[in-house]
Short mmCIF file of C-alpha atoms and ligand atoms in Angstrom, two decimals:
data_model
loop_
_atom_site.label_atom_id
_atom_site.label_comp_id
_atom_site.label_asym_id
_atom_site.label_seq_id
_atom_site.Cartn_x
_atom_site.Cartn_y
_atom_site.Cartn_z
CA MET A 1 16.83 -180.81 40.54
CA SER A 2 15.52 -177.60 37.87
CA ARG A 3 12.64 -176.80 39.19
CA GLU A 4 10.17 -173.46 38.75
CA LYS A 5 11.62 -172.23 42.72
CA ILE A 6 9.87 -168.70 44.45
CA ILE A 7 12.04 -167.34 47.04
CA VAL A 8 11.44 -165.26 49.99
CA ILE A 9 14.27 -163.44 50.96
CA ASP A 10 13.50 -163.34 54.68
CA PHE A 11 14.91 -160.40 56.94
CA GLY A 12 14.19 -161.57 60.58
CA GLY A 13 10.40 -160.98 61.13
CA GLN A 14 8.15 -164.35 62.37
CA TYR A 15 6.39 -165.64 59.52
CA ASN A 16 8.51 -166.37 57.69
CA GLN A 17 7.94 -170.30 56.53
CA LEU A 18 4.92 -169.86 56.48
CA VAL A 19 4.85 -167.35 54.07
CA ALA A 20 7.39 -170.09 51.84
CA ARG A 21 4.66 -173.11 53.07
CA ARG A 22 2.46 -171.19 51.80
CA VAL A 23 3.15 -170.93 48.63
CA ARG A 24 4.17 -174.70 48.24
CA GLU A 25 0.70 -175.11 48.69
CA CYS A 26 0.15 -173.40 45.74
CA ASN A 27 2.04 -176.11 44.25
CA VAL A 28 5.04 -173.85 43.87
CA TYR A 29 8.92 -174.52 45.09
CA CYS A 30 9.79 -172.08 47.78
CA GLU A 31 12.77 -171.92 49.59
CA ILE A 32 14.65 -168.89 52.51
CA TYR A 33 17.21 -167.04 52.02
CA SER A 34 19.44 -164.41 54.16
CA TYR A 35 19.16 -160.60 53.31
CA LYS A 36 22.72 -160.56 52.89
CA THR A 37 22.57 -163.22 49.97
CA GLU A 38 24.75 -161.98 46.80
CA LEU A 39 22.26 -160.12 43.69
CA GLU A 40 24.66 -162.34 42.12
CA LYS A 41 23.17 -165.48 43.72
CA ILE A 42 20.20 -164.43 43.76
CA ARG A 43 20.05 -164.71 39.59
CA GLU A 44 21.81 -167.53 39.31
CA ILE A 45 18.70 -169.38 41.60
CA ASN A 46 16.89 -167.29 38.41
CA PRO A 47 13.90 -167.91 41.10
CA LYS A 48 10.20 -166.83 38.72
CA GLY A 49 9.43 -164.30 41.60
CA ILE A 50 11.24 -162.97 44.84
CA ILE A 51 9.18 -161.80 48.12
CA LEU A 52 10.70 -159.44 51.09
CA THR A 53 9.49 -160.44 54.20
CA GLY A 54 8.20 -158.76 57.46
CA GLY A 55 10.99 -158.11 60.28
CA PRO A 56 11.40 -156.78 63.36
CA ASN A 57 13.26 -153.27 62.10
CA SER A 58 12.09 -150.04 61.25
CA CYS A 59 13.39 -149.63 57.39
CA TYR A 60 14.83 -145.22 58.40
CA GLU A 61 16.76 -146.47 60.66
CA GLU A 62 20.93 -146.74 60.96
CA GLY A 63 22.07 -150.04 60.94
CA ALA A 64 18.50 -151.98 59.73
CA ALA A 65 18.17 -154.80 57.26
CA ALA A 66 18.66 -153.82 53.83
CA CYS A 67 18.51 -154.08 49.66
CA ASP A 68 19.92 -152.73 47.10
CA CYS A 69 17.80 -150.83 44.73
CA SER A 70 19.09 -153.46 41.59
CA LEU A 71 16.93 -155.77 43.49
CA PHE A 72 14.04 -153.87 41.72
CA GLU A 73 15.69 -154.31 38.52
CA MET A 74 16.41 -157.64 37.56
CA GLY A 75 13.19 -157.49 35.85
CA ILE A 76 12.19 -160.45 38.82
CA PRO A 77 8.44 -160.47 39.97
CA VAL A 78 9.09 -158.57 43.78
CA LEU A 79 6.67 -158.91 46.13
CA GLY A 80 7.25 -157.15 49.88
CA LEU A 81 4.64 -158.15 52.83
CA CYS A 82 5.21 -155.00 55.55
CA TYR A 83 8.73 -154.51 56.38
CA GLY A 84 9.34 -155.96 53.16
CA ALA A 85 6.51 -153.87 51.46
CA GLN A 86 8.08 -150.47 53.32
CA LEU A 87 11.70 -151.24 52.67
CA MET A 88 10.93 -151.11 48.41
CA MET A 89 9.58 -148.00 49.13
CA HIS A 90 12.23 -146.21 51.22
CA VAL A 91 14.49 -147.82 48.62
CA LEU A 92 12.85 -146.92 45.82
CA GLY A 93 11.98 -143.04 47.02
CA GLY A 94 9.05 -142.73 48.94
CA HIS A 95 9.19 -142.18 52.05
CA VAL A 96 8.13 -144.36 55.41
CA CYS A 97 8.09 -143.44 59.21
CA LYS A 98 6.30 -144.42 62.74
CA ALA A 99 2.21 -144.27 61.97
CA PRO A 100 0.63 -142.69 64.34
CA VAL A 101 -1.80 -145.52 64.61
CA ARG A 102 0.05 -148.68 65.09
CA GLU A 103 -2.23 -151.32 63.66
CA TYR A 104 -2.50 -155.60 65.45
CA GLY A 105 -4.46 -157.94 64.94
CA ARG A 106 -7.92 -158.68 61.97
CA ILE A 107 -8.35 -155.22 60.60
CA GLU A 108 -10.93 -154.76 57.29
CA VAL A 109 -8.45 -153.22 53.94
CA ALA A 110 -10.64 -152.46 50.90
CA VAL A 111 -8.41 -154.07 48.31
CA ASP A 112 -9.12 -152.45 44.74
CA SER A 113 -9.54 -156.01 42.77
CA SER A 114 -8.64 -154.92 39.31
CA SER A 115 -4.99 -155.00 40.74
CA PRO A 116 -3.66 -159.01 39.30
CA LEU A 117 -2.69 -158.84 43.12
CA PHE A 118 -5.79 -158.71 44.56
CA GLY A 119 -7.98 -160.80 41.47
CA ASN A 120 -11.09 -162.33 43.35
CA VAL A 121 -10.52 -161.11 46.45
CA GLU A 122 -13.47 -159.10 48.48
CA GLU A 123 -13.32 -155.45 48.28
CA ASN A 124 -13.70 -155.02 51.87
CA THR A 125 -11.53 -157.84 53.62
CA ILE A 126 -10.45 -158.89 56.78
CA CYS A 127 -6.35 -158.58 56.93
CA TRP A 128 -3.90 -159.30 59.70
CA MET A 129 -1.48 -156.57 60.48
CA SER A 130 1.59 -156.35 62.93
CA HIS A 131 3.05 -153.21 62.02
CA ASN A 132 4.62 -150.05 64.65
CA ASP A 133 5.71 -147.64 60.87
CA TYR A 134 3.68 -147.15 57.85
CA ILE A 135 4.38 -145.90 54.21
CA GLU A 136 3.02 -142.53 54.68
CA GLN A 137 4.11 -141.93 50.77
CA ALA A 138 4.75 -144.49 48.21
CA ALA A 139 8.08 -144.24 46.14
CA PRO A 140 7.15 -141.97 42.87
CA GLY A 141 6.09 -144.68 39.60
CA PHE A 142 3.67 -146.93 42.85
CA GLU A 143 0.38 -146.39 43.32
CA ILE A 144 -2.10 -147.19 45.75
CA ILE A 145 -4.38 -150.24 45.47
CA ALA A 146 -5.23 -150.91 49.21
CA HIS A 147 -6.48 -148.19 52.53
CA THR A 148 -7.32 -148.93 56.07
CA SER A 149 -8.81 -146.59 58.09
CA ASP A 150 -5.55 -146.07 59.53
CA CYS A 151 -3.55 -147.11 57.45
CA PRO A 152 -3.75 -145.08 53.75
CA VAL A 153 -1.09 -146.52 51.90
CA ALA A 154 -2.02 -150.93 52.59
CA ALA A 155 -0.52 -151.91 49.37
CA VAL A 156 0.89 -150.92 46.10
CA GLN A 157 1.15 -151.47 42.52
CA TRP A 158 3.90 -150.88 39.79
CA LYS A 159 2.63 -152.65 37.88
CA GLU A 160 4.72 -152.64 34.00
CA ARG A 161 7.95 -153.06 36.47
CA GLN A 162 5.73 -156.32 38.16
CA LEU A 163 6.24 -154.76 41.48
CA TYR A 164 4.33 -155.06 44.52
CA GLY A 165 3.66 -154.21 48.09
CA ILE A 166 1.50 -154.92 51.18
CA GLN A 167 1.64 -153.85 54.76
CA PHE A 168 -0.20 -156.26 56.00
CA HIS A 169 0.59 -160.70 56.47
CA PRO A 170 -1.29 -162.82 53.66
CA GLU A 171 0.33 -165.67 55.14
CA VAL A 172 -0.79 -165.56 58.53
CA LEU A 173 -4.60 -167.65 58.68
CA HIS A 174 -5.79 -164.66 59.55
CA THR A 175 -5.88 -162.87 56.56
CA ILE A 176 -9.26 -164.82 55.25
CA GLU A 177 -7.51 -164.39 51.48
CA GLY A 178 -4.19 -164.48 51.82
CA THR A 179 -3.50 -167.36 49.59
CA LYS A 180 -5.76 -166.02 46.89
CA MET A 181 -3.29 -163.01 46.92
CA LEU A 182 0.30 -165.09 47.38
CA SER A 183 -1.40 -167.62 44.20
CA ASN A 184 -2.73 -164.44 42.14
CA PHE A 185 1.33 -163.39 42.71
CA VAL A 186 2.29 -166.58 41.67
CA TYR A 187 0.55 -167.57 39.42
CA GLN A 188 -0.82 -164.18 37.05
CA VAL A 189 2.10 -162.25 37.99
CA CYS A 190 5.24 -165.08 37.93
CA GLY A 191 2.89 -166.90 35.75
CA CYS A 192 4.46 -169.82 37.51
CA ALA A 193 2.58 -173.03 36.35
CA GLY A 194 2.58 -175.27 39.19
CA ASP A 195 5.08 -177.89 39.33
CA TRP A 196 5.61 -179.01 43.25
CA LYS A 197 3.42 -182.12 43.48
CA MET A 198 4.45 -184.44 46.47
CA ASP A 199 4.21 -187.24 43.67
CA ALA A 200 6.45 -186.09 41.39
CA PHE A 201 8.98 -185.25 44.50
CA VAL A 202 9.36 -188.72 46.26
CA GLU A 203 9.27 -189.46 42.22
CA ASN A 204 11.87 -187.57 41.43
CA THR A 205 14.35 -187.79 44.77
CA ILE A 206 14.27 -192.45 44.32
CA ASN A 207 15.71 -191.77 40.87
CA SER A 208 18.13 -188.75 41.82
CA ILE A 209 19.16 -191.40 45.34
CA ARG A 210 19.28 -194.87 42.72
CA LYS A 211 21.63 -192.11 40.75
CA THR A 212 24.16 -191.24 43.88
CA VAL A 213 24.38 -194.19 45.25
CA GLY A 214 24.68 -196.49 42.54
CA ASN A 215 26.13 -199.56 44.16
CA GLY A 216 26.68 -198.39 47.50
CA LYS A 217 26.18 -199.46 51.14
CA VAL A 218 23.11 -197.53 52.70
CA LEU A 219 22.52 -196.99 56.37
CA CYS A 220 19.15 -195.35 57.62
CA ALA A 221 19.33 -193.82 60.59
CA LEU A 222 15.99 -194.97 63.23
CA SER A 223 14.57 -193.63 65.04
CA GLY A 224 10.84 -194.50 64.69
CA GLY A 225 10.39 -190.91 64.19
CA VAL A 226 8.06 -189.81 61.55
CA ASP A 227 10.66 -188.63 59.37
CA SER A 228 13.21 -191.00 59.66
CA SER A 229 10.51 -193.54 58.57
CA VAL A 230 9.66 -191.74 55.58
CA ALA A 231 13.20 -191.50 54.71
CA ALA A 232 13.85 -195.24 55.10
CA VAL A 233 10.52 -195.98 53.86
CA MET A 234 12.41 -193.57 50.09
CA LEU A 235 15.48 -195.08 50.67
CA SER A 236 14.25 -199.06 50.37
CA LYS A 237 11.92 -198.28 47.60
CA ALA A 238 15.69 -196.41 45.43
CA VAL A 239 18.61 -199.17 46.67
CA GLY A 240 16.55 -201.55 48.23
CA ASP A 241 18.69 -203.95 49.36
CA GLN A 242 21.56 -201.85 49.88
CA LEU A 243 20.18 -199.67 52.59
CA THR A 244 20.07 -201.61 56.04
CA CYS A 245 18.15 -199.55 59.18
CA VAL A 246 19.84 -199.23 62.56
CA PHE A 247 17.66 -198.44 65.29
CA VAL A 248 19.90 -197.12 68.61
CA ASP A 249 17.34 -197.16 71.53
CA HIS A 250 19.25 -194.54 73.84
CA GLY A 251 17.25 -195.86 76.37
CA LEU A 252 15.65 -192.27 76.61
CA LEU A 253 12.10 -193.11 74.57
CA ARG A 254 8.60 -193.59 75.20
CA LYS A 255 7.57 -196.42 77.53
CA ASN A 256 7.42 -198.61 75.21
CA GLU A 257 8.60 -197.03 72.03
CA GLY A 258 11.87 -199.33 70.93
CA ASP A 259 9.82 -202.72 70.97
CA GLU A 260 7.05 -200.52 68.82
CA VAL A 261 9.29 -199.28 66.48
CA GLU A 262 10.84 -203.08 65.72
CA GLU A 263 7.52 -204.58 65.30
CA VAL A 264 7.39 -202.51 62.60
CA PHE A 265 10.70 -202.48 60.55
CA GLY A 266 11.81 -205.50 62.08
CA PRO A 267 11.68 -208.58 60.13
CA ASN A 268 8.32 -209.45 61.47
CA GLY A 269 7.06 -206.20 60.18
CA PRO A 270 5.77 -205.28 56.46
CA TYR A 271 9.06 -203.90 55.43
CA ASP A 272 11.45 -205.66 53.77
CA LEU A 273 14.12 -203.93 55.09
CA HIS A 274 17.60 -205.17 57.46
CA PHE A 275 16.79 -203.65 60.52
CA ILE A 276 19.64 -203.31 63.51
CA ARG A 277 18.54 -202.33 67.01
CA VAL A 278 21.21 -201.02 69.30
CA ASN A 279 20.91 -201.10 72.78
CA ALA A 280 22.97 -198.52 74.03
CA GLN A 281 20.43 -197.08 76.92
CA GLU A 282 23.68 -197.75 79.63
CA ARG A 283 26.27 -195.62 77.17
CA PHE A 284 23.89 -192.53 76.24
CA TYR A 285 23.62 -192.34 80.26
CA ARG A 286 27.39 -193.08 80.85
CA LYS A 287 27.43 -189.74 78.54
CA LEU A 288 24.65 -187.24 80.14
CA LYS A 289 25.85 -188.17 83.67
CA GLY A 290 25.67 -184.31 85.78
CA ILE A 291 25.26 -182.69 82.35
CA GLU A 292 22.30 -179.89 82.69
CA GLU A 293 22.44 -177.25 79.83
CA PRO A 294 20.25 -178.09 76.95
CA GLU A 295 22.39 -177.18 73.48
CA GLN A 296 25.38 -179.32 75.36
CA LYS A 297 22.75 -182.81 75.91
CA ARG A 298 21.82 -181.80 71.81
CA LYS A 299 25.36 -182.31 70.63
CA ILE A 300 26.53 -185.38 72.62
CA ILE A 301 22.86 -187.49 72.23
CA GLY A 302 23.66 -187.00 68.30
CA GLU A 303 27.34 -186.79 68.64
CA GLU A 304 27.26 -190.29 70.04
CA PHE A 305 24.10 -191.77 68.11
CA ILE A 306 26.78 -191.07 64.87
CA ARG A 307 29.30 -192.84 66.65
CA VAL A 308 27.21 -195.86 67.58
CA PHE A 309 26.24 -195.53 63.13
CA GLU A 310 29.55 -196.04 63.23
CA GLU A 311 30.59 -198.83 64.70
CA GLU A 312 27.79 -200.06 63.22
CA ALA A 313 28.76 -199.43 59.76
CA LYS A 314 32.15 -200.84 60.72
CA LYS A 315 30.87 -204.40 61.18
CA ILE A 316 28.40 -204.09 57.79
CA GLY A 317 31.40 -202.53 55.99
CA ALA A 318 32.07 -200.58 53.21
CA VAL A 319 28.87 -198.14 54.35
CA ASP A 320 29.73 -194.96 51.92
CA PHE A 321 26.08 -193.17 52.94
CA LEU A 322 24.42 -192.06 55.72
CA VAL A 323 20.84 -192.21 55.75
CA GLN A 324 19.00 -188.99 58.17
CA GLY A 325 15.28 -187.39 58.20
CA THR A 326 16.36 -183.74 58.15
CA ILE A 327 13.74 -181.74 57.23
CA TYR A 328 13.37 -178.27 56.46
CA PRO A 329 12.53 -176.42 59.24
CA ASP A 330 15.15 -178.05 61.00
CA VAL A 331 17.89 -176.35 58.25
CA VAL A 332 16.02 -173.27 59.46
CA GLU A 333 16.33 -172.94 62.89
CA SER A 334 19.87 -174.39 62.94
CA GLY A 335 20.48 -171.20 61.98
CA LEU A 336 21.84 -172.42 58.56
CA GLY A 337 18.63 -171.22 56.66
CA GLY A 338 17.45 -167.45 56.51
CA GLU A 339 17.89 -164.93 58.71
CA SER A 340 16.36 -166.34 61.51
CA ALA A 341 18.83 -166.25 64.87
CA VAL A 342 19.56 -170.61 65.95
CA ILE A 343 16.97 -171.78 68.93
CA LYS A 344 17.52 -175.11 68.97
CA SER A 345 20.53 -176.90 67.44
CA HIS A 346 18.41 -180.00 66.08
CA HIS A 347 20.76 -183.58 66.82
CA ASN A 348 20.36 -183.94 62.64
CA VAL A 349 22.01 -180.60 61.33
CA GLY A 350 23.88 -178.03 63.90
CA GLY A 351 24.47 -181.19 66.46
CA LEU A 352 26.29 -182.96 64.06
CA PRO A 353 30.61 -183.97 64.39
CA ASP A 354 32.85 -181.99 62.45
CA PHE A 355 34.35 -184.94 62.34
CA VAL A 356 32.19 -187.51 60.30
CA ASP A 357 33.24 -191.44 58.71
CA PHE A 358 31.31 -191.39 55.97
CA LYS A 359 31.42 -190.38 52.49
CA GLU A 360 28.18 -188.61 51.94
CA ILE A 361 25.34 -187.79 54.53
CA LEU A 362 21.91 -188.10 52.21
CA GLU A 363 18.93 -186.23 53.93
CA PRO A 364 16.45 -186.99 51.49
CA LEU A 365 13.23 -185.29 53.75
CA ARG A 366 15.72 -181.76 53.97
CA ASP A 367 13.51 -179.78 51.65
CA LEU A 368 10.01 -180.12 53.31
CA PHE A 369 8.21 -179.43 55.79
CA LYS A 370 6.83 -181.21 58.42
CA ASP A 371 2.88 -181.75 56.52
CA GLU A 372 4.76 -181.82 53.54
CA VAL A 373 6.90 -185.18 54.95
CA ARG A 374 3.69 -186.66 56.16
CA ARG A 375 2.19 -186.22 52.42
CA ALA A 376 5.12 -187.29 50.85
CA GLY A 377 4.74 -190.83 53.65
CA LEU A 378 1.03 -191.28 52.50
CA GLU A 379 2.11 -191.45 49.20
CA LEU A 380 4.95 -194.25 49.68
CA GLY A 381 1.76 -195.68 50.56
CA ILE A 382 3.08 -195.75 54.66
CA PRO A 383 -0.30 -196.24 56.87
CA HIS A 384 -1.53 -193.65 58.22
CA LYS A 385 -1.66 -194.09 61.47
CA LEU A 386 2.10 -194.06 61.11
CA VAL A 387 2.45 -191.29 59.31
CA TYR A 388 0.09 -189.27 61.60
CA ARG A 389 1.78 -189.91 64.64
CA GLN A 390 2.93 -187.51 67.65
CA PRO A 391 5.71 -186.43 66.57
CA PHE A 392 8.95 -187.26 69.05
CA PRO A 393 12.06 -185.19 69.17
CA GLY A 394 15.61 -187.58 68.33
CA PRO A 395 17.81 -186.36 71.18
CA GLY A 396 13.71 -187.38 72.73
CA LEU A 397 13.21 -188.24 76.61
CA GLY A 398 16.33 -186.24 77.20
CA ILE A 399 15.31 -183.00 76.49
CA ARG A 400 11.78 -183.42 78.32
CA ILE A 401 13.88 -183.79 80.85
CA VAL A 402 15.35 -180.45 82.57
CA GLY A 403 18.40 -180.48 82.93
CA GLU A 404 20.86 -184.10 84.18
CA VAL A 405 19.25 -187.25 82.58
CA THR A 406 19.87 -190.11 84.73
CA ALA A 407 17.61 -193.76 84.63
CA GLU A 408 16.00 -192.79 87.61
CA LYS A 409 14.24 -189.73 85.85
CA VAL A 410 13.20 -191.79 82.34
CA ARG A 411 10.94 -194.04 83.94
CA MET A 412 9.52 -191.34 85.66
CA VAL A 413 8.66 -189.50 82.87
CA GLN A 414 8.11 -192.39 80.77
CA GLU A 415 5.58 -193.84 83.50
CA ALA A 416 3.96 -190.76 83.73
CA ASP A 417 3.85 -189.43 79.66
CA ALA A 418 1.91 -192.87 79.58
CA ILE A 419 -0.61 -192.49 81.89
CA TYR A 420 -1.11 -189.42 79.90
CA ARG A 421 -1.31 -190.32 76.53
CA GLU A 422 -3.49 -193.15 77.74
CA GLU A 423 -6.01 -190.72 79.44
CA ILE A 424 -6.22 -188.27 76.26
CA ALA A 425 -7.09 -191.66 74.48
CA ARG A 426 -9.85 -192.13 76.30
CA ALA A 427 -11.22 -188.80 76.32
CA GLY A 428 -10.89 -189.39 72.72
CA LEU A 429 -9.21 -186.21 72.38
CA ASP A 430 -5.79 -187.36 71.08
CA LYS A 431 -7.09 -186.46 67.26
CA SER A 432 -7.82 -183.18 68.15
CA ILE A 433 -5.10 -182.41 70.21
CA GLY A 434 -1.90 -181.07 67.68
CA GLN A 435 1.43 -182.71 70.43
CA TYR A 436 0.95 -183.75 74.47
CA PHE A 437 3.70 -185.06 76.22
CA ALA A 438 4.48 -184.79 79.79
CA ALA A 439 7.92 -184.25 81.60
CA LEU A 440 10.03 -183.76 84.19
CA THR A 441 11.40 -180.67 85.91
CA ASN A 442 14.25 -180.86 88.31
CA MET A 443 11.92 -179.17 91.06
CA ARG A 444 10.87 -180.71 93.33
CA SER A 445 8.72 -179.66 96.04
CA VAL A 446 7.53 -180.78 99.77
CA GLY A 447 4.53 -182.14 99.74
CA VAL A 448 2.52 -184.97 101.94
CA MET A 449 1.60 -188.62 101.68
CA GLY A 450 0.07 -190.86 103.58
CA ASP A 451 0.36 -188.43 106.57
CA GLU A 452 4.55 -188.58 105.94
CA ARG A 453 6.59 -185.58 104.48
CA THR A 454 7.76 -186.15 100.48
CA TYR A 455 9.77 -184.57 98.75
CA ASP A 456 10.11 -185.84 95.01
CA TYR A 457 9.70 -184.38 91.68
CA ALA A 458 7.11 -182.23 89.43
CA VAL A 459 5.91 -182.88 86.44
CA ALA A 460 5.05 -180.86 83.79
CA LEU A 461 1.91 -181.53 81.61
CA ARG A 462 2.05 -180.15 77.79
CA ALA A 463 -0.31 -179.45 75.06
CA VAL A 464 -0.95 -177.93 71.93
CA SER A 465 -2.65 -177.11 69.23
CA THR A 466 -0.41 -176.33 65.96
CA VAL A 467 -0.44 -177.61 62.30
CA ASP A 468 3.20 -176.54 61.46
CA PHE A 469 4.64 -176.41 65.22
CA MET A 470 6.61 -172.94 63.75
CA THR A 471 3.52 -171.47 66.26
CA ALA A 472 1.47 -173.59 68.47
CA GLU A 473 -1.67 -172.75 70.81
CA VAL A 474 -2.21 -174.30 74.68
CA ALA A 475 -4.82 -176.62 73.93
CA GLN A 476 -7.27 -176.54 76.23
CA ILE A 477 -8.04 -179.94 77.87
CA PRO A 478 -10.70 -179.90 80.26
CA TRP A 479 -10.30 -179.81 84.16
CA GLU A 480 -11.94 -183.29 84.47
CA VAL A 481 -9.52 -185.39 82.96
CA LEU A 482 -6.56 -183.12 83.69
CA GLY A 483 -7.47 -183.85 86.48
CA ARG A 484 -7.09 -187.85 86.32
CA VAL A 485 -3.75 -187.79 84.69
CA ALA A 486 -2.82 -185.96 87.86
CA ASN A 487 -3.79 -188.30 90.65
CA ARG A 488 -3.17 -191.73 88.77
CA ILE A 489 0.23 -190.10 88.42
CA VAL A 490 0.91 -188.84 91.41
CA ASN A 491 -0.65 -192.38 92.75
CA GLU A 492 1.12 -194.57 90.31
CA VAL A 493 4.99 -193.17 89.60
CA GLN A 494 7.34 -192.88 92.21
CA ASN A 495 9.15 -190.17 92.53
CA VAL A 496 6.86 -187.40 91.49
CA SER A 497 4.13 -185.65 94.14
CA ARG A 498 3.02 -182.51 91.28
CA VAL A 499 1.23 -182.13 88.17
CA LEU A 500 1.86 -178.34 86.56
CA TYR A 501 0.24 -177.92 83.44
CA ASP A 502 2.52 -175.61 81.36
CA VAL A 503 -0.39 -172.18 79.89
CA THR A 504 2.13 -170.74 77.03
CA GLY A 505 2.05 -170.86 73.23
CA LYS A 506 5.00 -170.85 71.15
CA PRO A 507 6.24 -168.00 71.01
CA PRO A 508 7.20 -166.34 73.51
CA ALA A 509 8.17 -170.96 74.49
CA THR A 510 8.96 -173.79 72.30
CA ILE A 511 7.41 -176.66 72.59
CA GLU A 512 9.51 -178.60 73.68
CA PHE A 513 10.82 -177.83 76.97
CA GLU A 514 14.99 -176.90 75.76
N1 LIG B 1 9.00 -152.99 61.88
C1 LIG B 1 8.43 -152.98 61.06
C2 LIG B 1 6.94 -152.09 61.25
O1 LIG B 1 6.68 -151.60 62.76
C3 LIG B 1 7.71 -153.94 60.55
C4 LIG B 1 7.00 -154.49 61.23
C5 LIG B 1 6.99 -156.28 60.41
O2 LIG B 1 7.08 -156.28 59.51
N2 LIG B 1 5.71 -157.22 60.44
O3 LIG B 1 5.78 -151.73 61.30
#
């Protein structure tokens, strides 16, 4: 589909996905590419503008992530952010070196509001800085359009050539007018029209699915989570009767979840689709026996999923297409998008076995961020309650049980998690906390119950607030709620004698445990 596009060139910074999301929030489609992408390829993509991200390197050091100076001569507007700005200056003949004073956090920046980049921005505005290096001297041809008390060159422009650089990070919300600046770039500088709208996306995707599928039969891997539910409803709108949804109960679901999914998508639910529930608990537990390493567990679960689907597909006969609810952060986190390291291989993407017995895999949500998936879901008429469900990873409790998975451990974590969710809801906190769940550590410790020594497991509670699941802060649950949860867990869940609360954000931790 040829829609207007801004591309983000990734130099390994932390906030790169945020840059893309912010641009999309301005109704302009945006994708992330590695800094190693060939210029030829970029020309082919023909973006309306290019944004260079921040990054951990110092651009003047040997081996630092670099770019060709022809990037700035293609006639396409470029905006460099932090490292991207430093690199632009370095490549075009300015001078970048270690800053005498490094800036970190909220800093007041004085901007020249006559620049197109800063149109409608206050002359003194709070921005988020995070740098050790600085631009000591702008490259020839550039004018300085912002400074702080410690940073003489906080933004530069070469208006005629449509080149811009800013030292701070407009993509993080701490930069109060950051979204306005990005919007100025895409509209005032790049001249975008803003055609990235969810209703259009949904309609176009449905049409293109119809074209791809033709008269073929489609099988949708339904987990009951938001992503695959939205994918399933989309497919059902596109190809109706040709779709069968297969829901694999792998025995790693939350308590009662299998039945809840069946209620929504099964024969008594609001959707008219072929629904098959496969109870494959034993089979997954067998495969996972003795396996402790998280990546290996993910791969096994991912592979087994596909095998079950293949078997179901054979029963149906002549199924050409498999649908998965892969979303954009899965693609990027699996190391297939930008420059970021592989954090986890999502079972939808990196965990796919080499051989998959379907003609084609359809991933209609592959381009979307989580909040966009939700908007698409609402657009499709899926009830609010389902669209805003607690996120649940594909490998399920398999990665909320640290170490080996057994049926017994699944029982412990299911019960603990159900108690936790119940109490959070009872305290009226379920809408305000982004994500919360219980995990089972592989730590056993000594306790005392009824005067007898016990040697039982420790459950870890986690709760974070997050908008985009790329970064997260620990949610501050009141002590009395935590106390009640802990009390009930040790009393009601057999073989658990200790409850811990995780107070780590992301980064450095991830939201899930493995
Ligand atoms: N590594 C560069 C510096 O320290 C850029 C940092 C960044 O992009 N956030 O200045």
